[in-house]
Amino acid sequence: KPSRELPSKESAMFKAILRFYEHKQYKKGLKQAEQILKKFPEHGETLAMKGLFLSYLDRKEEGYDFVKKGLRYDLTSHTCWHVYGLMYRADKNYEEAIKCYVNALKFDKENIQIIRDLSLLQIQMRNYEGFNETRHQLLSLRPTNRMYWAGLAISYHLLKKYDTALSVLSAFENSLKEQPDVADFEQSETFLYENMIIEESGELDKALDHLAEIRTKVIDHLSWKEAKARILLKAGKNAEAEVEYRQLLDLNPDSKQYLEGLVQARGLAGDLDNAKREMFFRLLGELGKKYPRSHIVQQIPLKHATGDQFRSMVDEYLKPRLRKGVPSLFVSLKDILSDQKKSQIVEQLVLDYETALKQNSRFPGASVDEDAEPPTAILWVLYFLAQHYDLKGDSKKAVRYIDEAVAHTPTIVELYMTKARILKHGGDLDGAAKVMNEGREIDLQDRYINSKCTKYMLRNDKTTEAEDTIALFARSEPTDPLNVIEMQCMWYTLECGKSFMRQGNFGKALKEFALIEKHFTDIYDDQFDFHSYSLRKMTLRAYIDLLRVEDRLRDHPFYVEAAINAVKIYIQLADKPKTQEGKEDLASLSEADRKKAERKARKAALKNATTAADKSQPPDQAGNKKKGDDDPDGTKLLNVDDYLAEAMKWLQPLLELSPRKIESHVLGVAVNVRRKKFLLALRSLKAAYEIYPNHPELFREAIRFHQAVADPTLKLDPRVKLLIDEEVQALFKGKDAK
């Protein structure tokens, strides 16, 4: 066994290697390591460090070989194991990295750096128990470090051991020898985080007492006020909560959260009887006079008013905004217009506006002595009516009104955007894209209309034109197609995938959906740096919020839509694996000939993909090929052994994070029936029936499930068969699939 100890000269050189690593001087470190290895070629720790440097110099495979070689020569070195863990961590293989750190600690139990790195990996993997243990170790080694106290408190908080978390924070506060006279940010955040823990524990009275204690020590006064109002409301102390919410409304009269809190504190939320309804409108009238410029205070009463009262209130709401020309006016009323009676009232009012303005340039009821309305008033009335009839599904009237508006003022971009939307809703995707492009050409500096035009082109399956359009803002050179990807522009990627899917180009569609998966993976991995940063800066409340957001990240609509479409593609490929993507039907061939033809087709596809990738990689200034996409057509995503297994990779996050989406469970039935996992299919089927039993796709998949389990040739465990039969009888009420 080679000695780990180096002579003094080489020992100094090895310490220099560690400094080079800390300062990211990898080439110098590599050169120094090679000098040591000339004399001591079997020194494990130097071999490991050389491998680490190589990995940072884009020679990753070679780097792993050197690290493994170093471990073979010195299996009990904590440095070698630590380096091995760093390599895995850089590759985001966190489970293997944790194993390496655990091995490193066997040989150096009190190494602060290794324990700290291990704790970061544990919280990244949401191993709360392990995180708690390592945080205990860190605190025992450095009891005066504020970060370690905060980290231990967070570990107990995440384990929902609220009392212990509070004890840790209290012990830290008591251990401080000097209390600062003036509150600093870190102390303020610590106090507010402590209050957050008390509130989540359910001890609301204690939380209020704590808020009173820390009032003079908190810098973030707004958060303190919000916490007090929220906790008072939870505790049922409505009179005190009302006072706090009124003070908050003085600070921000446009906050929907504050206004709803005040309404709830007055006991005026939910279904109201006549007496409470009158109190509600009296309160909102009072607030309307106090905050005449608050949009939300004027809008909320419209949701509760009915009949003539609603007519009067919405009349007052509409006229000044039509006079001023507020393009978002219709959007602000869209929720209210879902009520058919209110929709009819608004429609009649605005039609009366149109008639009166066309006749005498004034709103109904105005005297001839009053000033005429501005010429743009009729424009915004026509604009409103076009959107209203579009919402009702009357495309002909909507087009007539929007054309009249465009004829009145043909230079307003919003008119073209609305016309394009109307045409899209009417099914004219080609016309919608052309109109949206007309609007884009009016203002070539507007990024928003450029993006909308791109989206409409993609929905019309004009992918080349869409790429040229988005290129005007997305990248500086037409030869750089990766800028949109680097910016994580997911709406574009998603629309591209859906367009390719409609065109039957499943390879490219899966390629786009895989990019969205990569974006979400990157976003999840990006939280790693904040595990140490948040503790260092003591932004503890924001850190807890970050962890909770990351935990439900894949519930985002972009991911959900991409996953649903990817699963649908894999289901189609599983059902007809030999006729997709232009492949010939091989069913008539013998088994041996069919397999031979499949292998030949697969090799040809991979060869074509490689050739296309080479062509798509322009040379750099030195004449070398730039690193690019080696699978531009998604061939590798198509040439998989098990389509249903790939579908499950997408489906599992949907079932876990979007359990209230009917599509998740419908696809769960579809995939699991094909996989012959009937209990899993049954679970999804039952969940789907609870959400929306009349869903058309659910009906089809229910029949498929019924037929599959009723197949007399199906061999199941008797207990499973009995359970399925009982549930099928309950679901289908004794009816058969016919």
XYZ file of C-alpha atoms in Angstrom:
738
model
C 0.000 0.000 0.000
C 1.517 3.353 -1.054
C 2.080 5.927 1.669
C -0.361 8.844 1.901
C 2.292 11.086 3.456
C 4.314 13.155 0.986
C 7.735 14.727 1.507
C 7.681 18.361 2.583
C 8.201 19.742 -0.945
C 5.446 17.656 -2.509
C 3.235 18.242 0.540
C 3.496 21.993 -0.060
C 2.700 21.403 -3.729
C -0.421 19.410 -2.768
C -1.611 22.261 -0.520
C -1.093 24.570 -3.485
C -3.277 22.217 -5.552
C -6.115 22.680 -3.047
C -5.722 26.460 -3.279
C -5.826 26.289 -7.077
C -9.104 24.381 -6.820
C -10.602 26.937 -4.431
C -9.621 29.767 -6.799
C -10.842 27.830 -9.883
C -7.395 27.787 -11.456
C -7.854 24.307 -12.880
C -5.073 24.300 -15.481
C -2.472 25.355 -12.909
C -3.792 22.760 -10.490
C -3.617 20.033 -13.143
C -0.021 20.953 -13.982
C 0.960 20.860 -10.297
C -0.752 17.488 -9.797
C 1.115 15.986 -12.746
C 4.449 17.119 -11.230
C 3.648 15.242 -7.997
C 2.528 12.150 -9.906
C 5.835 11.979 -11.800
C 7.518 11.100 -8.502
C 4.581 9.445 -6.755
C 2.348 7.932 -9.478
C 0.303 5.953 -6.954
C -0.574 8.817 -4.586
C -4.363 8.421 -4.329
C -5.315 11.931 -3.235
C -3.291 13.576 -6.003
C -4.807 11.214 -8.566
C -8.270 12.168 -7.292
C -7.496 15.885 -7.508
C -6.156 15.430 -11.035
C -9.427 13.748 -11.985
C -11.374 16.644 -10.474
C -9.385 19.186 -12.487
C -9.873 17.170 -15.673
C -13.641 17.093 -15.124
C -13.722 20.888 -14.934
C -11.685 21.050 -18.154
C -14.344 19.103 -20.127
C -12.535 15.771 -19.840
C -15.113 14.186 -17.583
C -14.681 10.509 -18.499
C -10.929 10.748 -18.040
C -11.528 12.572 -14.748
C -13.705 9.753 -13.391
C -11.016 7.231 -14.314
C -8.388 9.113 -12.312
C -10.669 9.511 -9.276
C -11.478 5.788 -9.282
C -7.799 5.016 -9.668
C -7.036 7.256 -6.689
C -9.628 5.412 -4.618
C -8.081 2.062 -5.526
C -4.733 3.251 -4.180
C -6.196 4.921 -1.064
C -9.636 3.612 -0.176
C -9.559 5.122 3.340
C -8.852 8.700 2.246
C -11.641 11.146 3.020
C -10.221 13.445 0.337
C -10.653 10.815 -2.386
C -14.233 10.096 -1.342
C -14.987 13.802 -1.061
C -13.646 14.420 -4.575
C -15.685 11.479 -5.885
C -18.775 13.046 -4.283
C -17.991 16.414 -5.865
C -17.817 14.740 -9.276
C -21.213 13.113 -8.827
C -22.665 16.356 -7.459
C -21.461 18.256 -10.539
C -23.289 15.681 -12.672
C -26.402 16.142 -10.483
C -26.273 12.494 -9.413
C -27.101 13.424 -5.847
C -27.808 9.939 -4.499
C -24.358 8.665 -5.442
C -22.784 11.877 -4.148
C -24.443 11.302 -0.751
C -22.992 7.774 -0.602
C -19.515 9.169 -1.293
C -19.842 11.822 1.428
C -21.035 9.227 3.938
C -17.952 7.139 3.140
C -15.726 10.200 3.500
C -17.130 10.870 6.973
C -16.241 7.338 8.068
C -12.591 8.370 7.863
C -12.926 12.001 9.013
C -15.979 12.352 11.214
C -15.517 16.040 12.041
C -14.736 17.473 8.630
C -16.906 20.605 8.509
C -16.726 20.973 4.733
C -17.871 17.414 4.053
C -20.682 17.562 6.626
C -21.893 20.874 5.188
C -21.840 19.539 1.616
C -23.699 16.426 2.763
C -26.418 18.524 4.411
C -26.934 20.476 1.177
C -27.395 17.252 -0.758
C -29.823 15.906 1.827
C -32.100 18.944 1.688
C -31.910 18.870 -2.123
C -33.177 15.273 -2.010
C -35.693 16.179 0.740
C -34.139 13.730 3.191
C -35.325 15.699 6.215
C -34.242 13.156 8.837
C -30.699 12.978 7.477
C -30.621 16.772 7.094
C -31.554 17.113 10.744
C -28.740 14.772 11.838
C -26.038 16.560 9.829
C -27.256 19.954 11.072
C -26.881 18.655 14.638
C -23.305 17.636 13.840
C -22.487 21.030 12.350
C -23.881 22.879 15.353
C -21.995 20.696 17.811
C -18.753 21.484 15.957
C -19.422 25.241 15.563
C -21.908 26.288 18.280
C -21.318 30.027 17.736
C -22.194 30.037 14.034
C -25.610 31.637 13.338
C -26.032 29.718 10.056
C -25.859 26.372 11.840
C -28.455 27.399 14.428
C -30.798 28.544 11.650
C -30.160 25.355 9.669
C -31.063 23.169 12.637
C -34.247 25.166 13.270
C -35.258 24.770 9.618
C -34.641 21.015 9.792
C -37.055 20.694 12.738
C -39.548 23.007 11.013
C -39.561 20.817 7.906
C -40.094 17.775 10.129
C -43.067 19.676 11.643
C -41.474 19.551 15.076
C -42.439 23.144 15.748
C -41.705 23.270 19.487
C -38.169 21.968 18.997
C -37.548 24.440 16.156
C -38.658 27.299 18.406
C -36.461 26.003 21.234
C -33.443 26.043 18.914
C -34.097 29.650 17.858
C -34.672 30.730 21.476
C -31.474 29.009 22.606
C -29.542 30.847 19.922
C -31.013 34.223 20.904
C -30.152 33.590 24.560
C -26.604 32.565 23.656
C -25.827 35.944 22.096
C -23.571 37.869 24.450
C -24.556 41.257 23.060
C -27.968 42.201 21.763
C -27.758 44.934 19.100
C -29.376 48.237 20.092
C -30.707 48.818 16.581
C -32.474 45.950 14.809
C -30.585 44.589 11.820
C -32.035 42.736 8.846
C -30.829 39.269 9.870
C -32.275 39.565 13.358
C -35.527 40.943 11.961
C -35.879 38.021 9.545
C -35.122 35.554 12.339
C -37.931 36.985 14.477
C -40.417 36.908 11.597
C -39.407 33.334 10.770
C -39.936 32.376 14.406
C -43.426 33.874 14.209
C -44.075 31.931 10.999
C -43.281 28.679 12.840
C -45.604 29.587 15.729
C -48.419 30.401 13.286
C -47.999 27.115 11.411
C -48.033 25.225 14.696
C -51.594 26.511 15.223
C -50.894 28.460 18.439
C -52.446 31.685 17.192
C -52.657 33.512 20.535
C -48.996 32.767 21.153
C -48.177 34.054 17.663
C -49.987 37.346 18.406
C -48.144 37.757 21.708
C -44.869 37.088 19.917
C -45.668 39.722 17.275
C -46.228 42.266 20.030
C -42.853 41.381 21.589
C -40.849 41.735 18.373
C -42.552 44.844 16.973
C -39.664 47.220 17.727
C -37.082 44.698 16.504
C -38.588 44.113 13.061
C -37.471 46.124 10.050
C -39.993 44.708 7.570
C -43.027 46.562 8.941
C -45.334 45.521 6.090
C -44.735 41.802 6.692
C -45.344 42.369 10.402
C -48.678 44.108 9.718
C -49.770 41.426 7.236
C -48.907 38.674 9.699
C -50.873 40.357 12.476
C -53.955 40.872 10.305
C -53.820 37.316 8.983
C -53.405 35.730 12.422
C -56.154 37.856 13.977
C -58.505 36.716 11.218
C -57.546 33.058 11.738
C -58.062 33.436 15.482
C -61.584 34.778 14.962
C -60.751 38.236 16.380
C -62.585 39.961 13.566
C -62.896 43.434 15.091
C -59.137 43.711 15.610
C -58.470 42.151 12.195
C -60.714 44.786 10.595
C -58.613 47.564 12.093
C -55.426 46.011 10.736
C -56.846 45.421 7.248
C -58.096 49.002 7.068
C -54.586 50.217 7.872
C -53.183 47.932 5.171
C -55.708 49.260 2.650
C -54.500 52.764 3.441
C -51.057 51.605 2.311
C -52.292 49.800 -0.826
C -55.962 50.321 -1.817
C -55.512 48.124 -4.927
C -54.652 44.955 -2.996
C -57.291 42.273 -3.512
C -55.831 40.318 -0.575
C -56.345 43.216 1.848
C -59.868 43.956 0.605
C -60.945 40.310 0.864
C -59.433 40.177 4.361
C -61.466 43.214 5.405
C -64.672 41.781 3.917
C -64.063 38.496 5.730
C -63.325 40.302 9.006
C -66.695 42.031 8.709
C -68.371 38.644 8.215
C -69.502 39.538 4.720
C -67.869 36.743 2.712
C -69.675 33.854 1.014
C -73.434 33.646 0.532
C -75.158 36.700 2.043
C -78.728 37.318 3.124
C -80.408 40.637 2.324
C -79.263 42.364 5.517
C -75.645 41.368 5.062
C -75.783 42.187 1.369
C -76.827 45.721 2.266
C -73.959 45.949 4.768
C -71.567 44.700 2.094
C -72.550 47.381 -0.401
C -72.468 50.040 2.296
C -68.900 49.005 3.173
C -67.790 48.999 -0.453
C -69.485 52.357 -1.045
C -67.605 53.813 1.902
C -64.322 52.424 0.573
C -65.126 53.672 -2.936
C -65.430 57.233 -1.647
C -62.242 56.894 0.393
C -60.242 55.334 -2.465
C -61.814 56.723 -5.671
C -58.852 55.596 -7.801
C -58.898 51.983 -6.572
C -59.893 49.655 -9.379
C -60.477 46.597 -7.192
C -62.808 48.459 -4.799
C -65.040 49.378 -7.746
C -64.898 45.957 -9.385
C -65.685 43.585 -6.490
C -69.234 44.930 -5.826
C -70.178 44.002 -9.395
C -69.827 40.302 -8.520
C -72.489 40.570 -5.805
C -74.920 43.107 -7.276
C -77.998 41.935 -9.203
C -80.793 43.401 -11.301
C -81.212 47.181 -11.417
C -78.509 47.669 -8.811
C -76.032 45.842 -11.040
C -77.170 47.860 -14.069
C -76.571 51.131 -12.242
C -73.177 50.084 -10.855
C -71.826 48.621 -14.090
C -73.023 51.726 -15.959
C -70.908 53.870 -13.632
C -68.027 51.447 -14.042
C -68.086 51.329 -17.862
C -68.570 54.946 -18.931
C -65.375 56.532 -17.549
C -63.244 53.652 -18.804
C -64.741 53.752 -22.292
C -64.267 57.512 -22.304
C -60.651 57.161 -21.239
C -59.958 54.197 -23.525
C -58.940 51.254 -21.308
C -58.109 48.245 -23.561
C -58.325 45.786 -20.642
C -61.876 46.832 -19.682
C -63.548 43.713 -21.075
C -60.989 41.406 -19.456
C -61.706 42.969 -16.049
C -65.400 42.032 -16.453
C -64.907 38.622 -18.049
C -65.598 36.639 -14.862
C -68.770 38.626 -14.197
C -70.054 38.068 -17.734
C -70.172 34.306 -17.147
C -73.502 35.082 -15.423
C -76.022 35.076 -18.288
C -78.326 37.692 -16.744
C -75.471 40.093 -16.078
C -74.112 39.436 -19.557
C -77.462 40.475 -21.082
C -77.554 43.655 -18.987
C -74.021 44.637 -20.022
C -74.744 43.826 -23.669
C -77.857 46.023 -23.736
C -76.058 48.887 -21.977
C -73.144 48.892 -24.404
C -75.476 48.614 -27.419
C -77.298 51.697 -26.085
C -73.906 53.436 -25.799
C -73.213 52.583 -29.441
C -76.530 53.978 -30.639
C -76.281 57.192 -28.597
C -72.648 57.880 -29.518
C -73.344 57.385 -33.205
C -76.356 59.684 -33.045
C -75.111 62.609 -30.933
C -71.597 61.716 -29.702
C -72.815 61.423 -26.113
C -73.652 58.573 -23.752
C -77.349 57.890 -23.057
C -78.903 60.315 -20.603
C -76.445 63.143 -21.295
C -77.959 66.534 -22.105
C -77.113 68.411 -25.271
C -75.462 71.112 -23.150
C -72.759 68.693 -21.996
C -69.520 68.348 -23.920
C -69.442 65.692 -26.609
C -67.485 62.521 -25.853
C -64.053 62.119 -27.486
C -64.073 60.432 -30.911
C -62.299 57.406 -29.429
C -65.265 56.585 -27.154
C -67.167 54.881 -29.967
C -63.975 53.012 -30.914
C -63.692 51.404 -27.481
C -67.422 50.640 -27.439
C -67.035 48.743 -30.729
C -63.947 47.009 -29.330
C -65.870 45.952 -26.221
C -68.795 44.619 -28.259
C -66.488 42.610 -30.520
C -64.951 40.882 -27.475
C -68.375 40.375 -25.905
C -69.837 38.611 -28.955
C -66.655 36.561 -29.300
C -67.134 35.330 -25.730
C -70.740 34.432 -26.559
C -69.555 32.458 -29.601
C -71.209 34.763 -32.143
C -68.218 35.111 -34.476
C -70.107 36.907 -37.262
C -71.179 39.799 -35.041
C -67.769 39.894 -33.406
C -66.021 40.194 -36.782
C -68.465 42.903 -37.904
C -67.775 45.037 -34.831
C -64.011 44.570 -34.891
C -63.892 45.424 -38.619
C -65.817 48.615 -37.877
C -63.335 49.443 -35.113
C -60.363 48.835 -37.434
C -61.971 51.043 -40.104
C -62.390 53.780 -37.467
C -58.736 53.682 -36.308
C -56.536 51.282 -38.302
C -53.349 51.971 -36.323
C -54.174 50.339 -32.968
C -52.382 47.020 -32.475
C -54.926 45.673 -29.946
C -57.663 45.705 -32.601
C -55.722 43.344 -34.848
C -54.882 41.075 -31.931
C -58.553 40.850 -31.002
C -59.615 40.209 -34.593
C -57.053 37.407 -34.823
C -58.419 35.915 -31.605
C -61.974 36.050 -32.954
C -60.924 34.310 -36.168
C -59.062 31.670 -34.148
C -62.153 30.976 -32.045
C -64.141 30.734 -35.279
C -61.762 28.073 -36.612
C -59.942 30.202 -39.219
C -56.385 29.616 -38.008
C -54.799 30.744 -41.269
C -56.746 34.022 -41.308
C -55.969 34.564 -37.621
C -52.225 34.214 -38.236
C -52.367 36.659 -41.175
C -54.280 39.283 -39.193
C -51.935 38.921 -36.226
C -49.001 39.447 -38.579
C -50.664 42.627 -39.900
C -50.824 43.897 -36.341
C -47.188 42.967 -35.769
C -46.105 44.969 -38.798
C -47.766 48.093 -37.360
C -45.312 48.093 -34.432
C -42.150 46.125 -35.139
C -40.651 47.139 -31.775
C -43.366 45.407 -29.739
C -42.056 42.111 -28.365
C -45.486 41.032 -27.097
C -47.255 41.216 -30.467
C -44.235 39.498 -32.022
C -44.620 36.606 -29.573
C -48.381 36.394 -30.150
C -47.821 36.336 -33.907
C -45.312 33.505 -33.484
C -47.802 31.533 -31.400
C -50.564 31.956 -33.989
C -48.228 30.833 -36.776
C -47.323 27.721 -34.801
C -50.994 26.962 -34.180
C -51.435 27.166 -37.951
C -48.472 24.740 -38.265
C -46.278 27.324 -40.039
C -43.194 26.354 -38.058
C -40.595 27.881 -40.413
C -42.361 31.256 -40.538
C -42.801 31.178 -36.752
C -39.090 30.558 -36.260
C -38.228 33.500 -38.504
C -40.628 35.730 -36.583
C -39.424 34.826 -33.086
C -35.838 35.233 -34.327
C -36.396 38.992 -34.608
C -36.361 39.224 -30.812
C -35.044 35.884 -29.576
C -31.548 35.874 -31.054
C -29.049 38.251 -32.576
C -27.882 35.960 -35.406
C -30.053 33.724 -37.582
C -27.429 30.962 -37.320
C -27.881 30.611 -33.554
C -30.990 28.484 -32.976
C -30.315 27.789 -29.282
C -31.011 31.190 -27.765
C -34.710 30.515 -27.227
C -33.791 27.296 -25.428
C -31.198 29.018 -23.265
C -33.779 31.631 -22.273
C -36.130 28.781 -21.226
C -38.883 30.214 -23.443
C -41.306 27.416 -22.664
C -44.429 28.727 -24.379
C -42.541 28.646 -27.689
C -41.166 25.157 -27.084
C -44.599 23.877 -26.078
C -46.335 25.353 -29.126
C -43.622 23.900 -31.400
C -44.164 20.460 -29.867
C -47.932 20.641 -30.297
C -47.497 21.768 -33.926
C -45.147 18.874 -34.734
C -47.571 16.508 -32.999
C -50.456 17.698 -35.189
C -48.257 17.223 -38.262
C -47.498 13.638 -37.231
C -43.807 14.373 -36.662
C -43.690 12.579 -33.323
C -39.905 12.579 -33.063
C -39.611 16.362 -33.171
C -42.669 16.746 -30.952
C -41.127 14.534 -28.262
C -37.894 16.475 -28.676
C -39.689 19.731 -27.814
C -41.563 18.200 -24.883
C -38.273 16.751 -23.588
C -36.835 20.276 -23.652
C -39.631 21.422 -21.345
C -38.832 18.542 -18.999
C -35.184 19.666 -19.089
C -36.177 23.247 -18.239
C -38.106 22.090 -15.176
C -35.249 19.829 -14.130
C -32.851 22.775 -14.441
C -35.160 24.988 -12.386
C -35.304 22.317 -9.684
C -31.520 21.888 -9.733
C -30.995 25.647 -9.557
C -32.320 25.681 -6.007
C -29.111 23.936 -4.881
C -27.154 27.186 -4.584
C -29.848 28.714 -2.387
C -29.533 26.075 0.339
C -26.374 27.746 1.600
C -27.095 31.283 0.342
C -30.401 31.615 2.210
C -28.854 30.490 5.489
C -25.928 32.828 4.998
C -28.205 35.808 4.308
C -30.848 34.625 6.837
C -33.723 34.948 4.332
C -35.440 32.053 6.063
C -39.104 32.731 5.245
C -38.331 33.137 1.550
C -36.242 29.952 1.677
C -39.131 27.915 3.106
C -41.402 29.320 0.396
C -38.807 28.353 -2.231
C -38.688 24.748 -1.015
C -42.476 24.498 -1.125
C -42.660 25.971 -4.625
C -39.986 23.571 -5.886
C -41.876 20.619 -4.378
C -44.905 21.351 -6.564
C -42.940 22.651 -9.548
C -44.227 20.084 -12.010
C -47.809 21.109 -11.312
C -47.127 24.089 -13.585
C -49.458 24.271 -16.646
C -46.532 24.187 -19.102
C -45.232 20.912 -17.685
C -48.717 19.413 -17.370
C -49.575 20.155 -21.005
C -46.225 18.874 -22.278
C -46.559 15.681 -20.224
C -50.133 15.014 -21.382
C -49.140 15.373 -25.037
C -46.005 13.247 -24.620
C -48.048 10.454 -23.007
C -50.582 10.615 -25.846
C -47.793 10.248 -28.407
C -46.316 7.222 -26.636
C -49.772 5.630 -26.419
C -50.205 6.073 -30.177
C -46.756 4.608 -30.806
C -47.514 1.669 -28.531
C -50.803 0.997 -30.335
C -49.344 1.266 -33.853
C -45.581 0.909 -33.528
C -44.986 -0.111 -37.136
C -46.920 2.558 -38.991
C -45.794 5.773 -37.310
C -43.209 8.204 -38.639
C -43.550 6.927 -42.202
C -42.450 3.370 -41.483
C -43.819 0.706 -43.746
C -46.270 -1.877 -42.454
C -44.226 -4.973 -41.644
C -47.113 -7.122 -40.435
C -47.103 -9.227 -43.609
C -43.451 -10.283 -43.164
C -42.240 -13.301 -41.263
C -40.940 -12.807 -37.725
C -37.276 -13.080 -38.771
C -37.672 -10.772 -41.788
C -39.628 -8.271 -39.756
C -36.915 -8.030 -37.071
C -34.255 -7.700 -39.761
C -36.176 -4.869 -41.452
C -36.679 -3.115 -38.132
C -32.941 -3.228 -37.334
C -32.119 -1.905 -40.792
C -34.631 0.946 -40.490
C -33.357 1.855 -37.024
C -29.738 2.025 -38.205
C -30.723 4.141 -41.219
C -32.659 6.563 -39.005
C -29.758 6.954 -36.586
C -27.343 7.494 -39.479
C -29.604 10.179 -40.982
C -29.933 11.869 -37.617
C -26.152 11.939 -37.172
C -25.657 13.353 -40.667
C -28.274 16.042 -40.068
C -26.663 16.933 -36.755
C -23.256 17.299 -38.425
C -24.716 19.551 -41.089
C -26.457 21.670 -38.470
C -23.173 22.386 -36.678
C -21.338 25.232 -38.432
C -17.571 25.411 -37.935
C -16.115 27.961 -35.583
C -13.302 30.372 -36.490
C -10.681 27.660 -36.027
C -12.534 25.395 -38.435
C -13.676 22.941 -35.750
C -17.245 21.710 -35.576
C -19.236 23.417 -32.862
C -20.918 21.217 -30.296
C -24.605 20.990 -31.256
C -27.647 18.760 -31.148
C -26.790 15.156 -32.043
C -30.466 14.213 -32.432
C -32.299 17.113 -34.124
C -35.247 14.969 -35.244
C -35.838 13.164 -31.942
C -34.977 9.776 -33.451
C -33.510 8.497 -30.183
C -36.740 9.318 -28.362
C -38.676 7.219 -30.883
C -36.297 4.260 -30.938
C -36.949 3.065 -27.393
C -37.696 -0.486 -26.346
C -40.804 0.219 -24.279
C -43.084 3.103 -25.213
C -45.340 2.582 -22.204
C -42.396 2.734 -19.792
C -41.457 6.097 -21.335
C -45.060 7.231 -20.984
C -44.962 6.380 -17.265
C -41.951 8.665 -16.753
C -44.174 11.553 -17.824
C -47.355 10.275 -16.221
C -46.081 9.672 -12.685
C -45.488 13.377 -11.843
C -48.946 14.184 -13.226
C -50.633 11.650 -10.955
C -48.657 12.836 -7.925
C -48.744 16.612 -8.422
C -51.930 17.154 -10.468
C -54.370 14.726 -8.838
C -57.366 17.002 -9.506
C -56.827 17.094 -13.270
C -59.142 14.708 -15.081
C -56.617 14.285 -17.924
C -54.032 12.824 -15.537
C -56.317 9.994 -14.481
C -57.749 9.337 -17.958
C -54.211 8.837 -19.236
C -53.455 6.786 -16.117
C -56.232 4.382 -17.124
C -55.095 4.312 -20.769
C -51.441 3.552 -20.001
C -51.981 1.082 -17.171
C -54.582 -0.959 -19.081
C -52.052 -1.360 -21.878
C -49.384 -2.277 -19.301
C -51.861 -4.764 -17.781
C -51.499 -3.017 -14.413
C -55.205 -3.254 -13.703
C -55.169 -2.178 -10.055
C -53.345 1.041 -10.977
C -55.784 1.554 -13.859
C -58.693 0.985 -11.477
C -57.332 3.572 -9.034
C -57.104 6.179 -11.818
C -60.553 5.229 -13.086
C -62.150 5.747 -9.673
C -60.367 9.081 -9.213
C -61.504 10.239 -12.660
C -65.139 9.354 -11.928
C -64.994 11.422 -8.750
C -63.745 14.473 -10.682
C -65.832 14.428 -13.880
C -67.799 11.235 -14.631
C -69.116 12.557 -17.980
C -65.738 13.242 -19.565
C -65.866 11.809 -23.141
C -62.336 10.347 -23.102
C -63.028 8.782 -19.712
C -66.026 7.000 -21.236
C -63.820 5.446 -23.933
C -61.099 4.382 -21.491
C -63.696 2.977 -19.082
C -64.996 0.705 -21.858
C -61.420 -0.324 -22.686
C -60.821 -1.186 -19.017
C -64.113 -3.072 -18.753
C -63.340 -5.138 -21.849
C -59.804 -5.873 -20.681
C -60.796 -7.179 -17.246
C -63.750 -9.107 -18.704
C -61.490 -11.016 -21.098
C -61.917 -14.714 -20.203
C -58.302 -15.471 -21.200
C -56.966 -12.982 -18.648
C -55.135 -14.662 -15.776
C -55.150 -12.702 -12.526
C -54.580 -13.469 -8.876
C -57.997 -14.518 -7.500
C -57.863 -11.825 -4.823
C -57.104 -9.136 -7.427
C -59.845 -10.503 -9.675
C -62.360 -10.381 -6.820
C -61.450 -6.798 -5.930
C -61.664 -5.639 -9.552
C -65.016 -7.354 -10.058
C -66.465 -5.670 -6.965
C -65.246 -2.229 -8.012
C -66.409 -2.714 -11.616
C -69.872 -3.660 -10.399
C -69.965 -0.501 -8.256
C -68.665 1.768 -11.035
C -70.740 0.436 -13.914
C -73.774 -0.607 -11.844
C -73.810 -4.127 -13.271
C -73.722 -3.057 -16.946
C -71.395 -4.790 -19.379
C -69.155 -3.059 -21.941
C -71.702 -3.572 -24.741
